[in-house]
Short mmCIF file of C-alpha atoms in Angstrom, two decimals:
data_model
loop_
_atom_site.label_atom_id
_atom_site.label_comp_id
_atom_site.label_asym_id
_atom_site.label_seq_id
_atom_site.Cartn_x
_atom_site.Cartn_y
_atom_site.Cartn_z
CA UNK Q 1 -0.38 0.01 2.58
CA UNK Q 2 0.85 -3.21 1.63
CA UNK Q 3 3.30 -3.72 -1.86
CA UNK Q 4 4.21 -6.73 -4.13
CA UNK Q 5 7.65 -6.00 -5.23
CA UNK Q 6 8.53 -8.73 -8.16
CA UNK Q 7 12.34 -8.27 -9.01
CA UNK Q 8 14.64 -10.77 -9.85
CA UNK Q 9 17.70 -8.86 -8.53
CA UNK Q 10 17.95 -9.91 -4.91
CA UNK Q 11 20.19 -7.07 -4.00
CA UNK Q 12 18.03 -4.49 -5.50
CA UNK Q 13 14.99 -5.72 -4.48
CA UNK Q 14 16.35 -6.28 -0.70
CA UNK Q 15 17.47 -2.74 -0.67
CA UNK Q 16 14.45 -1.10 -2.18
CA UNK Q 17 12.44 -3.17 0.68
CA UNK Q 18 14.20 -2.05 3.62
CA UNK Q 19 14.18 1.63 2.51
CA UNK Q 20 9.72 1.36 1.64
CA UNK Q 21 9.62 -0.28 4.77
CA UNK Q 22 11.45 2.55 6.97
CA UNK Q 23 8.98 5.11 5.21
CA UNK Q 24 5.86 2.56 6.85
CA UNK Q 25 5.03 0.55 4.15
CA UNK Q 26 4.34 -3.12 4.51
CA UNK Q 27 6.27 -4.92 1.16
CA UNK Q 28 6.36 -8.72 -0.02
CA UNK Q 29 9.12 -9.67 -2.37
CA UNK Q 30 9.09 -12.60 -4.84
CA UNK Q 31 12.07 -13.11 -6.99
CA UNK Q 32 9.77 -14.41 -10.30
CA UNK Q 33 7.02 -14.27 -12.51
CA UNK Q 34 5.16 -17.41 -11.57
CA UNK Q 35 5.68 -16.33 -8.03
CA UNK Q 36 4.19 -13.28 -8.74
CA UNK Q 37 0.97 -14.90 -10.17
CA UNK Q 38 0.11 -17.15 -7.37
CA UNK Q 39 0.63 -14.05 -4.86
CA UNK Q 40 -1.66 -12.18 -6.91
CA UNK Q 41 -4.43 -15.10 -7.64
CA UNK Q 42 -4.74 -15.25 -3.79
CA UNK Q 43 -3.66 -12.34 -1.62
CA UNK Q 44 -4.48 -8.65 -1.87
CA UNK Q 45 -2.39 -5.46 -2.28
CA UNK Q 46 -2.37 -2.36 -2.39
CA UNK Q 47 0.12 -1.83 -5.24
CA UNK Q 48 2.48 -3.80 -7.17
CA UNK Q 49 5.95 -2.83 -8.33
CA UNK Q 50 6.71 -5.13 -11.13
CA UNK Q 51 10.11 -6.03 -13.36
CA UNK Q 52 9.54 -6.94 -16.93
CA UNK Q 53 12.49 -9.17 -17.21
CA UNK Q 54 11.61 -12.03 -14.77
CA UNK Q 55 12.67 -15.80 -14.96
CA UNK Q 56 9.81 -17.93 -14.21
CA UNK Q 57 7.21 -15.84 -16.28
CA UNK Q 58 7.65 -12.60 -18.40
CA UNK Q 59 6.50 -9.68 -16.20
CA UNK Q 60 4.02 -8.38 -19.10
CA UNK Q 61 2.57 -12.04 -18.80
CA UNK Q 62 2.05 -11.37 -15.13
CA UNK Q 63 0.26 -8.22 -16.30
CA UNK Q 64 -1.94 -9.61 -18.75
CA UNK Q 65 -3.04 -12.61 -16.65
CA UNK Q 66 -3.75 -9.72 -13.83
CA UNK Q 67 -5.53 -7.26 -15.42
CA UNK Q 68 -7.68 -10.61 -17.54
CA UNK Q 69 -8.90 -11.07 -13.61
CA UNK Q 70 -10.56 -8.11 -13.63
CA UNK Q 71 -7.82 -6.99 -10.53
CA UNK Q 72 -7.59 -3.15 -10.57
CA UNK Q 73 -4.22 -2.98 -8.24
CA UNK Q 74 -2.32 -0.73 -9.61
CA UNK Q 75 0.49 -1.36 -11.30
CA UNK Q 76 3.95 0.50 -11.60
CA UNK Q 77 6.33 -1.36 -14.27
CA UNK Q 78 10.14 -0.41 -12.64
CA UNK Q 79 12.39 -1.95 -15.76
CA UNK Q 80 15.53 -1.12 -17.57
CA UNK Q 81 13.78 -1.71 -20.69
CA UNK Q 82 13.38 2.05 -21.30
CA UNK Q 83 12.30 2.48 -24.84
CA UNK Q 84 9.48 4.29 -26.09
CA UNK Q 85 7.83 0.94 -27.14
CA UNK Q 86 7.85 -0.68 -24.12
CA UNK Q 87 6.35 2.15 -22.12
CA UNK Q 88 3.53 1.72 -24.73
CA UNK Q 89 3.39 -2.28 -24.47
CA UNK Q 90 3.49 -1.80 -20.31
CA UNK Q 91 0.92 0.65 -20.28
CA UNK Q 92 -1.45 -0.46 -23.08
CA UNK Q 93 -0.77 -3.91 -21.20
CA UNK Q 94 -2.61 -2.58 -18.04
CA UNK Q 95 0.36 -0.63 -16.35
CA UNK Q 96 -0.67 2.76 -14.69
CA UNK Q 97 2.98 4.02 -14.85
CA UNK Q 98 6.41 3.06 -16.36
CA UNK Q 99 9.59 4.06 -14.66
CA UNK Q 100 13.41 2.97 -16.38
CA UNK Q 101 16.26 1.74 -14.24
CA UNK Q 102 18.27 3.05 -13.15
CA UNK Q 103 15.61 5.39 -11.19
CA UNK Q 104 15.47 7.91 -8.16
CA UNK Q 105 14.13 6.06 -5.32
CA UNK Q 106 12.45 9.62 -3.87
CA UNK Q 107 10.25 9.89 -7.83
CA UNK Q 108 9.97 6.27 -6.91
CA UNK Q 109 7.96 7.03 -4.01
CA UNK Q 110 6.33 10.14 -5.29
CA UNK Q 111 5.10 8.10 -8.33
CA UNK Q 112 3.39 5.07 -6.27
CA UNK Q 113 1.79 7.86 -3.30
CA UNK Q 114 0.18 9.08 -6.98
CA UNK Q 115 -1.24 5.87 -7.70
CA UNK Q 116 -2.20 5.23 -4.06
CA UNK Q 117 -4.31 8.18 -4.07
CA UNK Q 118 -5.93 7.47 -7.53
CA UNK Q 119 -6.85 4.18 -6.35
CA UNK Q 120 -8.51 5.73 -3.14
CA UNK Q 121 -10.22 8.28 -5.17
CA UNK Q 122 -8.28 11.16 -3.25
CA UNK Q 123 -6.49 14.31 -4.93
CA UNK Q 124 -5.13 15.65 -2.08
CA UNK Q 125 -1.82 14.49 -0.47
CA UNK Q 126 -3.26 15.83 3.30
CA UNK Q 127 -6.07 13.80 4.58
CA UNK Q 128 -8.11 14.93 7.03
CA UNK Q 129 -10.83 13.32 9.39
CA UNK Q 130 -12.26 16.26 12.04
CA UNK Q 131 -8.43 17.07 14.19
CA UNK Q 132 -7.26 14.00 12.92
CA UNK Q 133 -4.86 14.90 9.44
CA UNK Q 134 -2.29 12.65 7.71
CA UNK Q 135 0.27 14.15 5.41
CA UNK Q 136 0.82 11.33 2.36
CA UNK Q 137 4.19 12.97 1.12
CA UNK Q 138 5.81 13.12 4.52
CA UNK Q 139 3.98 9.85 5.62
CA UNK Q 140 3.33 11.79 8.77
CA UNK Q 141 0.09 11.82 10.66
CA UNK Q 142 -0.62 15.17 13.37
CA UNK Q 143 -3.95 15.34 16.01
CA UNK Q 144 -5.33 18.79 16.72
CA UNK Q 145 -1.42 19.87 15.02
CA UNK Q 146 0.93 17.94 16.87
CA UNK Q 147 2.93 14.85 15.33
CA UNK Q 148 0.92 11.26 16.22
CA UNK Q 149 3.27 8.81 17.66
CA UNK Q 150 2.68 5.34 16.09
CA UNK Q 151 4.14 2.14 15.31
CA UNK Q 152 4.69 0.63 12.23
CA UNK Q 153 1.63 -1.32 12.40
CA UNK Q 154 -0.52 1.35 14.37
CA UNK Q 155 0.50 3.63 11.15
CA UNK Q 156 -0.53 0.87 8.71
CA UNK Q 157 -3.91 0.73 10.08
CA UNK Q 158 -4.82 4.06 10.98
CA UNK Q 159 -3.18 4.94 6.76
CA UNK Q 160 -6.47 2.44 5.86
CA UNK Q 161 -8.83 4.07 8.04
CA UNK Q 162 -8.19 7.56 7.00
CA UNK Q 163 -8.00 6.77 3.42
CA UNK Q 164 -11.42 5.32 3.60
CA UNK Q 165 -12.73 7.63 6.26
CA UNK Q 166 -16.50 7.46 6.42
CA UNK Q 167 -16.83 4.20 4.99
CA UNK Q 168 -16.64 0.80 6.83
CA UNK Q 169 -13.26 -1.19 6.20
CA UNK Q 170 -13.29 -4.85 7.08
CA UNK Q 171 -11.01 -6.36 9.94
CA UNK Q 172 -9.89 -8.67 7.66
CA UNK Q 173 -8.82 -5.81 4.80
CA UNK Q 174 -7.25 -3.98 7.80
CA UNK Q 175 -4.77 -7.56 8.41
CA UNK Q 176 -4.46 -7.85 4.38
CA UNK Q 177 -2.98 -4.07 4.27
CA UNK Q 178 -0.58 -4.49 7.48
CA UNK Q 179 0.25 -7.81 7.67
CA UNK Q 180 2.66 -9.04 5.87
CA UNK Q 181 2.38 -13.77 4.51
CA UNK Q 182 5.31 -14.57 6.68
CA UNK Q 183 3.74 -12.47 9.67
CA UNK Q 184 2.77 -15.56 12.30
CA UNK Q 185 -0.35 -13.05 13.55
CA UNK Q 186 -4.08 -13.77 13.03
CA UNK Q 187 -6.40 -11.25 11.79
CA UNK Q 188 -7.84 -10.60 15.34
CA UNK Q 189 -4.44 -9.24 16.28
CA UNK Q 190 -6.49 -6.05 14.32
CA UNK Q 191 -8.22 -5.61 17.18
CA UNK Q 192 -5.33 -4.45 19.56
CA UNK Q 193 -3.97 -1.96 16.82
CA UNK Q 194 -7.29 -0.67 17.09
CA UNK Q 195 -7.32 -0.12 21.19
CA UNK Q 196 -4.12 1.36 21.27
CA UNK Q 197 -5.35 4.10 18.14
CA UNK Q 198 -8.42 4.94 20.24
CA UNK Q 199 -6.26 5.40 23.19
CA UNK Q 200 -3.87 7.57 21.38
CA UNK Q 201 -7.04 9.53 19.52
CA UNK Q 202 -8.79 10.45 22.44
CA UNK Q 203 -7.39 14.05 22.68
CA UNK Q 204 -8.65 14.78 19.42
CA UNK Q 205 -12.35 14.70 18.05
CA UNK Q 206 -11.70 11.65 15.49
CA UNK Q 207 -12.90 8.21 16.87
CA UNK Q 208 -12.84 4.62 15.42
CA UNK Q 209 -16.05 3.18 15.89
CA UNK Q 210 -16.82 -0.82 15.21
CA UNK Q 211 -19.75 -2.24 13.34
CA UNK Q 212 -20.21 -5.74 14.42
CA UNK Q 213 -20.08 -8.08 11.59
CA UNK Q 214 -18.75 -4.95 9.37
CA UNK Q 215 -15.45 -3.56 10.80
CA UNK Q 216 -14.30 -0.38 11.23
CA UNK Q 217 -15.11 3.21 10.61
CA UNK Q 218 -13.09 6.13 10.79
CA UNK Q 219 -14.99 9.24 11.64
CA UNK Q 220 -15.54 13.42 13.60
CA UNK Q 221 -16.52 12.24 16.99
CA UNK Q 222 -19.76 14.08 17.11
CA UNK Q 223 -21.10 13.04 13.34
CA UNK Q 224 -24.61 11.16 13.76
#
């Protein structure tokens, strides 16, 4: 899953990185509004952690200009403004939740797996395709019960897969979810993550299988 985090506080915004990262999420941070816009107007994400008070380009500007695209990405405000009226300006704005600084990093996380499942259409936090299951709190994925060893990136794409199981995801939304702008990889760099998953799925009875032209499908090994 990759995240736009737009904060102006370097510090904050370094340290709120480094800790999504270690729980496998891929994260972009831009410093401004205006930055925030262009990222938007071009790249895709899978959710976007947004400041209010941004140089550049008022964060509820970002949101308007956003949501007047017709994007649906949702969108958590993080902010200290923490009155009652600017929860209702954020979320009659667009926002799909409001959180105040200063804020619990674990709700944090809680809060955006929420919104990650709501986007996917999926209520519960485990996942499951045939042996293959994927816990969404711990961030932990298990084959036939025992813990799957992956890397970062193997994680990333095998998170898309299973939260689109039975439908086709595109190699190209695969690379948009993992990689991150500054990654020097290609899109076809998909196609190893997906030879080392099979290899590391064969015990089980969940299999990846490619539809030329299409991309990739997640499903039981034995479904027609």
């Amino acid at each position: 899953m990759k995240i736009l985090l737009v904060e102006d506080n370097r510090a904050l915004s370094q340290w709120l990185a480094r800790t999504l990262e270690a729980d496998k999420y891929t994260v972009e941070c831009v410093y401004d509004g205006a930055d925030a816009d262009g990222l938007l107007r071009t790249e895709a994400y899978d959710l976007v952690i947004l400041d209010l008070a941004l140089p550049g380009l008022d964060g509820r500007e970002v949101l308007r200009r956003l949501r007047g695209r017709h994007n649906p990405v949702p969108v958590l405000i993080l902010t200290a403004y923490s009155g009652t009226q600017e929860r209702i300006e954020g979320l009659d704005t667009g926002a799909d939740d409001f959180m105040a600084k200063p804020f619990e990093v674990h709700e944090l996380e809680a809060r955006m797996r929420a919104l990650l499942r709501r986007a996917n259409q999926q209520q519960n936090p485990i996942l499951a395709c045939a042996s293959l299951q994927f816990d969404s709190n711990a961030r932990l994925f298990t084959l036939a019960g025992e813990p799957l060893t992956l890397t970062p990136r193997e994680h990333a794409v095998l998170e898309m897969l299973i939260m689109k199981a039975g439908k086709t995801v595109s190699k190209q939304a695969l690379a948009d979810s993992v990689f991150a702008m500054d990654d020097d990889v290609s899109p076809d760099a998909i196609e190893i993550y997906v030879h080392r998953l099979r290899k590391k799925l064969e015990p089980g009875d969940a299999v990846i299988v490619t539809l030329r032209g299409l991309g990739y499908l997640l499903k039981p090994r034995h479904e027609s």
